[in-house]
Every structure is written in C-alpha cells, then in structure tokens.
Amino acid sequence: MDFSLSDKEQKLWDKAKAFTMEHITPHAIELEKRNEFPKDVVQKAYEAGLMNLHIPAEAGGPGQSLVSETLVSEATGYGDAGVATTIMCNNLAFAPLVIAATIDQLKTYVRPLITGKEVKFGAFCLTERVAGSDAGAVATRAEKDGDEYVITGMKCFITSAPQASLFTVFASTQPELKNKGLSVLMVPKSKAVKIGLIENKMGQKNSVQSEVIFDHARVPKDCLVGKEGEGFKIAMMTLDKTRAGIAALATGVAQRAVDEAGKFANIRQQFGQSIGNFQGIGFMLADMGARAAASRQLTRYAAWLADKGIRNSKDSAFAKFFAADAAMQNAIDAAQIMGGYGYLSEYPVEKLIRDAKLLQIYEGTNQVQRVVASGNILKECANLDTGFHVKYDGRDAPLM
Ligand code: CAA
C-alpha cells in the first residue's frame, strides 16, 4: 500500500498550498469584511490552473482525477472555506455533465467556459424551498415544446448563481413519476433566468448563494443531459463525487484549527510554561490532529474509489460527515485552547467556527450522509456470514 502522491499530484498539492499561502490565507479576514464575491482571487486560481480539473481532455479540459480535485480543495479550504467553495463551485456544476453529457455537448456548452482568459462559473441547481434533503421532490418543470424545453420554477441556496454563465438544472419532465420523472438540463444565462434573493450567511461569506428563478426559460432540446427521467440518479452520482470535495475542504479547515491552536499552545505562557505542556491542552491537540488525519484518509480513499470507477456512495458519505464534524469540533476546540484570542474577529479561529458550520449542512446534511452510509451498511449486512451462527428472534440470520 502506497500512501504517497504521484509526481503530478504532488506538484499540484504544492502549487495549491503555495497559492493559498500567497493569495488566500493572509487576505481571508479582509475579504470576508467586504462580503462580496471574491472575483479577483478566483480569477488568479483559474489562471494558476486550479479550477475545472475534472473536465475531460477530449472536451478541452485538464482531465485530472478526483483525488487531484480534493488536493486543491483541502489546500484552499485551509486558507478560507468560502473562497474554496467558490473555487470548487464548477466541480459541482459541471460534474453532472461530465457524468452524463456527450463529448459534443461538453465541447459546445462547457469548453467555452473553461478555456477563455476570464474565469466563468457554472451553477448546480437542485435545491428548492420544498426540496432540500428530499431532493426527489423538485417542483421545477421542464416541458417539451417542439424542439425546445421550457423551464419554469425557482431554486434556492445556489452557489455562485449571480455570476454563473451556465446553470445545471434538475427539473421534472414527468411530475407523476416523482424522482423518476426528473431530468437534467443545461440552461445558459438569459433574460428568462433571474437572480432572486442573495442569502446573508453567518460564515463562508466569500462564497455567494442565491435564488434562481426560471421564468419560461427556453433551451434547445440538445440541452437535455442523458435521457429524460435520469436526473435523480445523475444527481446522486454527482454528489457521490463532490461530497469527497467537501470532505477535503473540511479537512483543510480541521487542519487549520490544529495548526493555529498548536502554534498558540507553543507561544502562550501560563504558570511559567507553554500551555501545550499541560496535558489538558496536549490531549486536545492530539485528538484534533487525529481527526484531521482521519478525515484526510477517508477523503482520499473516497476520491480514489471514484477514480477507479468503483461506486463510493458509502465512503464519500463517511468522508463528508466525518470531516465536516471534525472541522466543527476542531474549530471549537481551537477556540477553547486560544481562550479570548479564539473569540476575537481579528484572529482566524472564530471565523473557522462560523465557516465549519456550513460544512455540516450543504451538499447533503450530515444526517443525510448517515442515512446513505447506514443504508449501505444494512444492505451489506443483510446476507453476511460473520462466522458466528446464532438465532435472533427464533430465526437464523440468513447466510450468503
Ligand atoms: N448512485 C446511483 N443511483 C442512486 C444513488 C447513487 N449514489 N443513490 C440513490 N440512487 C438510486 C436508487 O438506487 C433508487 O433507484 P431505484 O428506484 O431504481 O431503485 C433511486 O435512486 C432513489 O433512491 P432513494 O430511494 O435512496 O432516494 P430517496 O428519495 O430516499 O433520497 C437521499 C435519498 C440520500 C436522502 C437523497 O435525496 C439526498 O442525497 N438528499 C440530499 C440532497 C443534497 O445533497 N442536496 C445538496 C444540494 S447541493 C449543495 O448543497 C451545494 C450548494 O451549492 C449550496
């Protein structure tokens, strides 16, 4: 078993970390105060080749692995979770297209967005007021009209929507079929695509989420991705991949909390010695370090499975909930170790707490991840022979 990164991955990891050190970490608090879309830093990330990594080479993209994407997410998440979410938003928006669109569709609709001088954005439009965790309850409609689809409905909490040039929209083509009637369409920006309320969040302020209203938006029928009715499965397959990206971002936050608290525990003197020498603090640091390390391994394993073409629903759910919980716990523990300095907005840790909270909520709440994980475990155990044969409730446990 070899845990090392390939030369290409190592170079990308080093580049993403150097980029974060120069362009994100020192500016994160100031950027947050501006509370606006961090266009300049994201433009630089685009020019540095840190975005759109998963677009296949045949469609004009870098054709890199999911493991590579997670490296960029962890490195940039270490600097600022909001900026990292903005850098990653195209991964989510374009993943359904990479999964199910034809190369010709990718060339027509995605290549122009990833090959120009200026950074362009896509927006993943699944969530609605009535369809959050229950993603199959999407009410937005896509109705066939001759050679076009007409899209009507409203999405909410959509990342980078005000900046987006292309919207990946999950809409119902046959409402009576519920989640089996959902389809995916690419919808280019137009007057019929309107931006509604821009959300005011407690953290991750360097990413923007808003409502998107599709007011009879017309698109040619070749904007349908895959077949009608495949939308829900494409959404789930997308999230299997992109949840590893959120887990990576969370790993970055968890590691940042370890590093800030560890630095402080060395410097801060009380009772004539560094506070890190007290076991109460040292044991907290040990637990925090282990959480960050375990998050990294779960994340890279989930991404590696996807790169091998092996279904990773359970493992990406494990990675997402574990790493998001680790980020939250580590941020809180870092604040505790740093005392007053952990609570002040001039220092980085109170922001980590606010930023980490969203990691437990978006791209499927951590409760949804546990639903996915436990569903898979129950399936795996249904006919499992553990070697210990016993009757439960008077019944033999079924054997394989
Ligand atoms: N791959 C392929 N197929 C899958 C699948 C997967 N990972 N998961 C489910 N399916 C299939 C099932 O096999 C089933 O197919 P059949 O009917 O043919 O057997 C079908 O999809 C329905 O599956 P379920 O019965 O499990 O579906 P459900 O309605 O119970 O929902 C859920 C399951 C896991 C709760 C799902 O709805 C879910 O993930 N919800 C959370 C949605 C989410 O993550 N939203 C985040 C939006 S993006 C965001 O937050 C980012 C931002 O920009 C802010």
Coordinates of C-alpha atoms and ligand atoms in Angstrom, one line a residue:
M1 CA 0.0 0.0 0.0
D2 CA 1.5 3.3 -1.1
F3 CA 0.1 6.5 0.5
S4 CA 2.4 8.9 -1.4
L5 CA 1.0 11.2 -4.1
S6 CA 2.1 10.8 -7.7
D7 CA 4.6 13.4 -9.0
K8 CA 1.8 15.2 -10.8
E9 CA -0.4 15.2 -7.7
Q10 CA 2.5 16.3 -5.5
K11 CA 3.2 19.3 -7.9
L12 CA -0.5 20.2 -7.8
W13 CA -0.6 19.9 -4.0
D14 CA 2.5 22.1 -3.6
K15 CA 1.1 24.6 -6.1
A16 CA -2.3 24.8 -4.4
K17 CA -0.6 25.2 -1.0
A18 CA 1.7 28.0 -2.2
F19 CA -1.3 29.7 -3.9
T20 CA -3.2 29.6 -0.6
M21 CA -0.3 31.0 1.4
E22 CA 0.1 33.9 -1.0
H23 CA -3.4 34.7 -2.2
I24 CA -5.9 33.4 0.3
T25 CA -4.8 33.0 4.0
P26 CA -3.3 36.5 4.5
H27 CA -6.4 38.2 3.0
A28 CA -9.2 36.0 4.2
I29 CA -10.4 38.2 7.1
E30 CA -10.2 41.3 5.0
L31 CA -12.0 39.6 2.1
E32 CA -14.8 38.5 4.4
K33 CA -15.3 42.0 5.7
R34 CA -16.0 43.1 2.1
N35 CA -18.8 40.5 2.0
E36 CA -18.7 40.3 -1.8
F37 CA -17.9 37.8 -4.5
P38 CA -14.1 37.2 -4.4
K39 CA -13.7 37.5 -8.1
D40 CA -10.0 38.6 -8.1
V41 CA -8.7 35.7 -6.1
V42 CA -10.8 33.2 -8.0
Q43 CA -9.5 34.7 -11.3
K44 CA -6.0 34.1 -10.0
A45 CA -6.9 30.5 -9.1
Y46 CA -8.2 30.0 -12.6
E47 CA -5.1 31.3 -14.2
A48 CA -3.0 29.1 -11.9
G49 CA -4.8 26.0 -13.2
L50 CA -6.6 25.2 -10.0
M51 CA -10.1 25.0 -11.4
N52 CA -12.2 22.8 -13.7
L53 CA -9.7 19.9 -13.2
H54 CA -12.2 17.1 -14.0
I55 CA -13.3 18.3 -17.4
P56 CA -12.1 15.5 -19.8
A57 CA -9.2 16.3 -22.2
E58 CA -11.4 15.4 -25.2
A59 CA -13.7 18.4 -24.2
G60 CA -10.7 20.8 -23.8
G61 CA -10.3 20.3 -20.0
P62 CA -7.3 19.2 -17.9
G63 CA -8.8 15.6 -17.5
Q64 CA -7.4 15.2 -14.0
S65 CA -8.6 12.9 -11.2
L66 CA -11.0 13.4 -8.3
V67 CA -8.0 12.9 -6.0
S68 CA -6.4 15.9 -7.6
E69 CA -9.5 18.0 -7.1
T70 CA -9.5 17.1 -3.4
L71 CA -5.9 18.2 -3.1
V72 CA -6.9 21.7 -4.3
S73 CA -10.0 21.8 -2.1
E74 CA -8.0 20.8 1.0
A75 CA -5.3 23.3 0.3
T76 CA -7.6 26.2 -0.4
G77 CA -10.0 25.3 2.3
Y78 CA -7.1 25.7 4.8
G79 CA -6.9 29.3 3.8
D80 CA -10.6 30.2 3.6
A81 CA -13.6 27.9 3.2
G82 CA -15.7 30.5 1.4
V83 CA -13.0 31.1 -1.3
A84 CA -12.5 27.3 -1.6
T85 CA -16.3 26.8 -2.1
T86 CA -16.2 29.4 -4.9
I87 CA -13.2 27.8 -6.5
M88 CA -15.0 24.4 -6.3
C89 CA -18.4 25.5 -7.5
N90 CA -17.7 24.5 -11.1
N91 CA -16.7 21.0 -9.9
L92 CA -20.3 20.6 -8.7
A93 CA -22.0 22.4 -11.5
F94 CA -20.1 20.5 -14.3
A95 CA -20.0 17.1 -12.6
P96 CA -23.5 16.0 -13.8
L97 CA -22.4 17.0 -17.4
V98 CA -19.1 15.1 -17.1
I99 CA -21.1 12.1 -15.9
A100 CA -23.9 12.1 -18.4
A101 CA -23.4 14.6 -21.3
T102 CA -21.9 13.7 -24.6
I103 CA -18.4 15.0 -25.6
D104 CA -20.1 17.2 -28.2
Q105 CA -22.4 18.7 -25.5
L106 CA -19.3 19.4 -23.3
K107 CA -17.5 21.0 -26.2
T108 CA -20.4 23.2 -27.1
Y109 CA -21.5 24.3 -23.6
V110 CA -18.6 23.8 -21.2
R111 CA -15.4 24.3 -23.2
P112 CA -16.0 28.0 -23.9
L113 CA -16.4 28.5 -20.1
I114 CA -13.1 26.8 -19.2
T115 CA -10.7 28.0 -22.0
G116 CA -11.1 31.8 -22.1
K117 CA -9.0 34.4 -20.3
E118 CA -11.6 35.2 -17.8
V119 CA -12.9 32.8 -15.2
K120 CA -16.5 31.7 -15.8
F121 CA -18.9 29.9 -13.5
G122 CA -21.5 27.2 -13.6
A123 CA -24.3 26.8 -11.0
F124 CA -25.7 23.5 -9.7
C125 CA -29.4 24.0 -9.4
L126 CA -31.0 21.2 -7.4
T127 CA -32.3 22.6 -4.1
E128 CA -35.7 24.3 -3.8
R129 CA -37.7 25.6 -0.9
V130 CA -39.6 22.3 -0.8
A131 CA -36.8 20.1 -2.0
G132 CA -33.8 20.2 0.3
S133 CA -32.9 16.8 1.9
D134 CA -35.8 15.4 -0.1
A135 CA -34.1 16.1 -3.4
G136 CA -36.6 13.9 -5.3
A137 CA -39.3 16.4 -4.5
V138 CA -38.1 19.0 -7.1
A139 CA -41.0 21.0 -8.4
T140 CA -39.3 23.0 -11.2
R141 CA -40.8 21.9 -14.6
A142 CA -39.2 21.3 -17.9
E143 CA -41.9 21.0 -20.6
K144 CA -41.2 19.9 -24.2
D145 CA -42.4 22.5 -26.8
G146 CA -41.4 21.4 -30.3
D147 CA -37.6 21.3 -30.4
E148 CA -37.3 23.1 -27.1
Y149 CA -37.7 22.7 -23.4
V150 CA -39.4 25.4 -21.4
I151 CA -38.2 25.6 -17.8
T152 CA -40.3 27.2 -15.0
G153 CA -39.6 27.2 -11.3
M154 CA -37.4 28.5 -8.5
K155 CA -34.2 27.2 -7.0
C156 CA -32.6 28.4 -3.8
F157 CA -29.2 28.4 -2.0
I158 CA -27.5 28.2 -5.4
T159 CA -23.7 28.7 -5.2
S160 CA -22.3 31.4 -7.5
A161 CA -25.6 31.8 -9.3
P162 CA -25.3 35.6 -9.7
Q163 CA -22.0 35.1 -11.5
A164 CA -22.9 32.0 -13.5
S165 CA -23.0 31.7 -17.3
L166 CA -24.4 28.1 -17.3
F167 CA -27.0 26.6 -15.0
T168 CA -27.2 22.8 -14.5
V169 CA -30.9 22.4 -13.7
F170 CA -32.7 19.5 -12.2
A171 CA -36.3 19.7 -13.4
S172 CA -39.3 17.5 -13.7
T173 CA -40.3 16.3 -17.1
Q174 CA -42.9 13.9 -15.7
P175 CA -44.1 15.0 -12.3
E176 CA -46.4 12.0 -11.8
L177 CA -43.2 9.8 -11.8
K178 CA -41.8 11.7 -8.8
N179 CA -38.0 11.3 -8.6
K180 CA -38.0 9.0 -11.7
G181 CA -39.5 11.9 -13.7
L182 CA -36.6 14.3 -13.0
S183 CA -34.2 15.3 -15.8
V184 CA -31.0 17.4 -16.1
L185 CA -30.8 20.3 -18.5
M186 CA -28.0 22.8 -19.3
V187 CA -29.5 26.3 -19.2
P188 CA -27.3 29.2 -20.5
K189 CA -27.8 32.6 -18.8
S190 CA -30.6 34.6 -20.4
K191 CA -33.2 37.2 -19.5
A192 CA -35.5 34.4 -18.5
V193 CA -33.1 33.3 -15.8
K194 CA -33.4 35.8 -13.0
I195 CA -31.5 36.1 -9.7
G196 CA -33.7 36.4 -6.7
L197 CA -32.7 36.9 -3.0
I198 CA -29.0 36.8 -2.3
E199 CA -28.6 35.0 1.1
N200 CA -26.9 36.6 4.1
K201 CA -24.9 33.9 5.8
M202 CA -23.2 33.6 9.2
G203 CA -20.0 32.2 7.6
Q204 CA -18.3 31.3 4.3
K205 CA -19.0 34.9 3.3
N206 CA -16.5 34.6 0.5
S207 CA -19.0 32.5 -1.4
V208 CA -22.3 33.7 -2.7
Q209 CA -25.7 31.8 -2.7
S210 CA -28.9 33.0 -4.1
E211 CA -32.3 32.1 -5.5
V212 CA -32.6 31.5 -9.2
I213 CA -35.9 31.9 -11.0
F214 CA -36.5 30.2 -14.3
D215 CA -39.3 32.2 -16.0
H216 CA -40.2 30.2 -19.0
A217 CA -36.5 29.8 -19.9
R218 CA -36.3 28.1 -23.4
V219 CA -33.4 25.9 -24.3
P220 CA -32.9 23.7 -27.4
K221 CA -33.7 20.0 -26.8
D222 CA -30.0 19.2 -27.1
C223 CA -29.6 20.8 -23.7
L224 CA -31.1 17.7 -22.1
V225 CA -28.3 15.8 -20.4
G226 CA -28.6 12.0 -20.6
K227 CA -32.2 10.8 -21.0
E228 CA -35.4 12.1 -19.6
G229 CA -36.0 10.6 -16.1
E230 CA -32.3 10.0 -15.4
G231 CA -32.0 13.3 -13.4
F232 CA -32.2 11.9 -9.9
K233 CA -29.6 9.2 -10.4
I234 CA -27.3 11.7 -12.1
A235 CA -27.7 14.0 -9.1
M236 CA -26.9 11.1 -6.7
M237 CA -23.9 10.0 -8.8
T238 CA -22.7 13.7 -8.8
L239 CA -22.9 14.0 -5.1
D240 CA -21.0 10.8 -4.6
K241 CA -18.1 12.5 -6.2
T242 CA -18.5 16.1 -5.0
R243 CA -19.0 15.1 -1.3
A244 CA -15.4 14.0 -1.3
G245 CA -14.6 17.6 -2.4
I246 CA -16.5 19.0 0.6
A247 CA -14.7 16.5 2.9
A248 CA -11.4 17.7 1.5
L249 CA -12.3 21.3 2.2
A250 CA -13.4 20.3 5.7
T251 CA -10.1 18.5 6.2
G252 CA -8.4 21.8 5.3
V253 CA -10.4 23.6 8.0
A254 CA -9.8 20.9 10.5
Q255 CA -6.0 21.0 9.9
R256 CA -6.0 24.8 10.1
A257 CA -7.6 24.6 13.5
V258 CA -4.9 22.2 14.6
D259 CA -2.1 24.4 13.3
E260 CA -3.5 27.7 14.8
A261 CA -4.1 26.1 18.2
G262 CA -0.7 24.2 18.1
K263 CA 1.1 27.5 17.3
F264 CA -0.7 29.3 20.1
A265 CA -0.1 26.5 22.6
N266 CA 3.7 26.8 22.0
I267 CA 3.8 30.5 22.4
R268 CA 1.3 31.2 25.2
Q269 CA 2.9 31.1 28.6
Q270 CA 0.9 30.5 31.8
F271 CA 2.1 29.3 35.2
G272 CA 5.7 29.7 33.9
Q273 CA 5.5 27.4 30.8
S274 CA 3.9 26.9 27.4
I275 CA 0.3 25.9 27.8
G276 CA 0.9 23.0 25.3
N277 CA 2.9 21.3 28.1
F278 CA -0.3 20.9 30.1
Q279 CA -1.9 17.5 29.3
G280 CA -5.4 19.1 29.2
I281 CA -4.3 21.1 26.2
G282 CA -1.9 18.5 24.7
F283 CA -4.6 15.8 24.7
M284 CA -7.0 18.1 22.9
L285 CA -4.3 18.8 20.3
A286 CA -3.8 15.1 19.9
D287 CA -7.5 14.4 19.3
M288 CA -7.7 17.3 16.9
G289 CA -4.7 16.1 14.9
A290 CA -6.1 12.6 14.7
R291 CA -9.4 13.9 13.5
A292 CA -7.8 15.9 10.7
A293 CA -5.6 13.0 9.7
A294 CA -8.5 10.5 9.6
S295 CA -10.6 13.0 7.6
R296 CA -7.8 13.2 5.0
Q297 CA -7.5 9.4 4.7
L298 CA -11.3 8.9 4.4
T299 CA -11.4 11.7 1.8
R300 CA -8.6 10.5 -0.4
Y301 CA -9.9 6.9 -0.2
A302 CA -13.4 8.0 -1.3
A303 CA -11.9 10.0 -4.2
W304 CA -9.6 7.2 -5.2
L305 CA -12.5 4.7 -5.4
A306 CA -14.4 7.1 -7.7
D307 CA -11.2 7.5 -9.9
K308 CA -11.1 3.7 -10.1
G309 CA -14.7 3.6 -11.3
I310 CA -15.8 1.9 -8.0
R311 CA -19.1 3.1 -6.5
N312 CA -18.2 5.1 -3.4
S313 CA -21.6 6.2 -2.1
K314 CA -20.9 4.9 1.4
D315 CA -17.3 6.1 1.5
S316 CA -18.0 9.6 0.3
A317 CA -20.8 9.8 2.9
F318 CA -18.3 8.6 5.6
A319 CA -15.7 11.2 4.4
K320 CA -18.2 14.0 4.2
F321 CA -19.8 13.7 7.6
F322 CA -16.7 12.7 9.5
A323 CA -14.6 15.5 8.0
A324 CA -17.3 18.1 8.4
D325 CA -17.8 17.1 12.1
A326 CA -14.1 17.1 12.6
A327 CA -13.8 20.6 11.2
M328 CA -16.6 21.8 13.5
Q329 CA -15.1 20.1 16.6
N330 CA -11.6 21.2 15.8
A331 CA -12.6 24.8 15.3
I332 CA -14.4 24.8 18.7
D333 CA -11.5 23.1 20.4
A334 CA -9.0 25.6 18.9
A335 CA -11.1 28.5 20.2
Q336 CA -11.1 26.8 23.7
I337 CA -7.3 26.4 23.6
M338 CA -6.8 30.0 22.5
G339 CA -9.2 31.5 25.1
G340 CA -10.0 35.1 24.4
Y341 CA -7.9 35.1 21.2
G342 CA -10.1 32.3 19.9
Y343 CA -13.2 34.5 20.2
L344 CA -11.9 37.7 18.6
S345 CA -12.6 38.5 15.0
E346 CA -9.1 39.9 14.3
Y347 CA -7.8 36.3 14.8
P348 CA -8.6 33.4 12.5
V349 CA -10.4 30.9 14.7
E350 CA -13.8 32.4 15.4
K351 CA -14.2 32.5 11.6
L352 CA -13.3 28.8 11.4
I353 CA -16.2 28.1 13.7
R354 CA -18.7 30.0 11.5
D355 CA -17.3 28.6 8.3
A356 CA -17.2 25.0 9.5
K357 CA -20.9 25.0 10.4
L358 CA -21.9 25.1 6.8
L359 CA -19.8 22.1 6.0
Q360 CA -22.2 20.0 8.2
I361 CA -25.2 21.3 6.2
Y362 CA -24.5 21.8 2.5
E363 CA -24.2 19.1 -0.2
G364 CA -26.4 16.9 2.0
T365 CA -26.6 17.4 5.7
N366 CA -24.5 15.2 7.9
Q367 CA -27.8 13.4 8.8
V368 CA -28.4 12.7 5.1
Q369 CA -24.8 11.3 4.9
R370 CA -25.6 9.0 7.8
V371 CA -28.8 7.8 6.0
V372 CA -26.7 7.0 2.9
A373 CA -24.0 5.3 5.0
S374 CA -26.3 3.3 7.2
G375 CA -28.5 2.2 4.2
N376 CA -25.3 0.8 2.6
I377 CA -24.2 -0.9 5.8
L378 CA -27.6 -2.6 6.3
K379 CA -27.5 -3.8 2.7
E380 CA -24.0 -5.2 3.1
C381 CA -25.0 -7.0 6.4
A382 CA -28.3 -8.4 5.1
N383 CA -26.8 -11.7 4.0
L384 CA -23.4 -11.5 5.7
D385 CA -21.9 -14.6 7.3
T386 CA -19.8 -13.4 10.2
G387 CA -18.8 -17.0 11.1
F388 CA -20.8 -16.9 14.3
H389 CA -24.2 -18.6 13.7
V390 CA -26.9 -17.8 16.1
K391 CA -30.7 -17.4 16.0
Y392 CA -32.2 -13.9 16.6
D393 CA -35.9 -13.8 17.4
G394 CA -36.1 -17.5 16.7
R395 CA -34.8 -17.0 13.1
D396 CA -31.4 -17.9 11.5
A397 CA -29.6 -14.9 10.3
P398 CA -29.6 -15.5 6.5
L399 CA -26.4 -16.7 5.1
M400 CA -24.8 -15.8 1.7
Ligands
CAA1 N1 -25.9 6.4 -7.4 C1 -26.8 5.8 -8.3 N2 -28.1 5.7 -8.0 C2 -28.6 6.1 -6.8 C3 -27.7 6.6 -5.8 C4 -26.3 6.7 -6.2 N3 -25.5 7.2 -5.3 N4 -28.4 6.9 -4.7 C5 -29.7 6.5 -5.0 N5 -29.8 6.0 -6.2 C6 -31.0 5.5 -6.9 C7 -31.5 4.3 -6.0 O1 -30.9 3.1 -6.4 C8 -33.0 4.4 -6.4 O2 -33.2 3.8 -7.7 P1 -34.4 2.7 -8.0 O3 -35.6 3.5 -7.6 O4 -34.3 2.4 -9.4 O5 -34.2 1.6 -7.0 C9 -33.3 5.9 -6.6 O6 -32.0 6.5 -6.9 C10 -33.9 6.5 -5.4 O7 -33.1 6.3 -4.3 P2 -33.5 6.5 -2.8 O8 -34.8 5.7 -2.6 O9 -32.4 6.2 -1.9 O10 -33.9 8.1 -2.8 P3 -34.5 9.0 -1.6 O11 -35.6 9.8 -2.2 O12 -34.8 8.2 -0.4 O13 -33.3 10.0 -1.3 C11 -31.3 10.8 -0.3 C12 -32.1 9.6 -0.8 C13 -29.9 10.3 0.0 C14 -31.9 11.4 1.0 C15 -31.2 11.9 -1.4 O14 -32.4 12.6 -1.6 C16 -30.1 13.0 -1.0 O15 -28.9 12.8 -1.2 N6 -30.6 14.2 -0.4 C17 -29.7 15.3 -0.2 C18 -29.6 16.2 -1.3 C19 -28.4 17.1 -1.3 O16 -27.3 16.6 -1.0 N7 -28.5 18.3 -1.7 C20 -27.4 19.2 -1.8 C21 -27.6 20.2 -2.9 S1 -26.0 20.9 -3.4 C22 -25.5 21.9 -2.3 O17 -25.9 21.9 -1.1 C23 -24.4 22.8 -2.6 C24 -24.7 24.3 -2.7 O18 -24.4 24.8 -3.7 C25 -25.2 25.0 -1.6

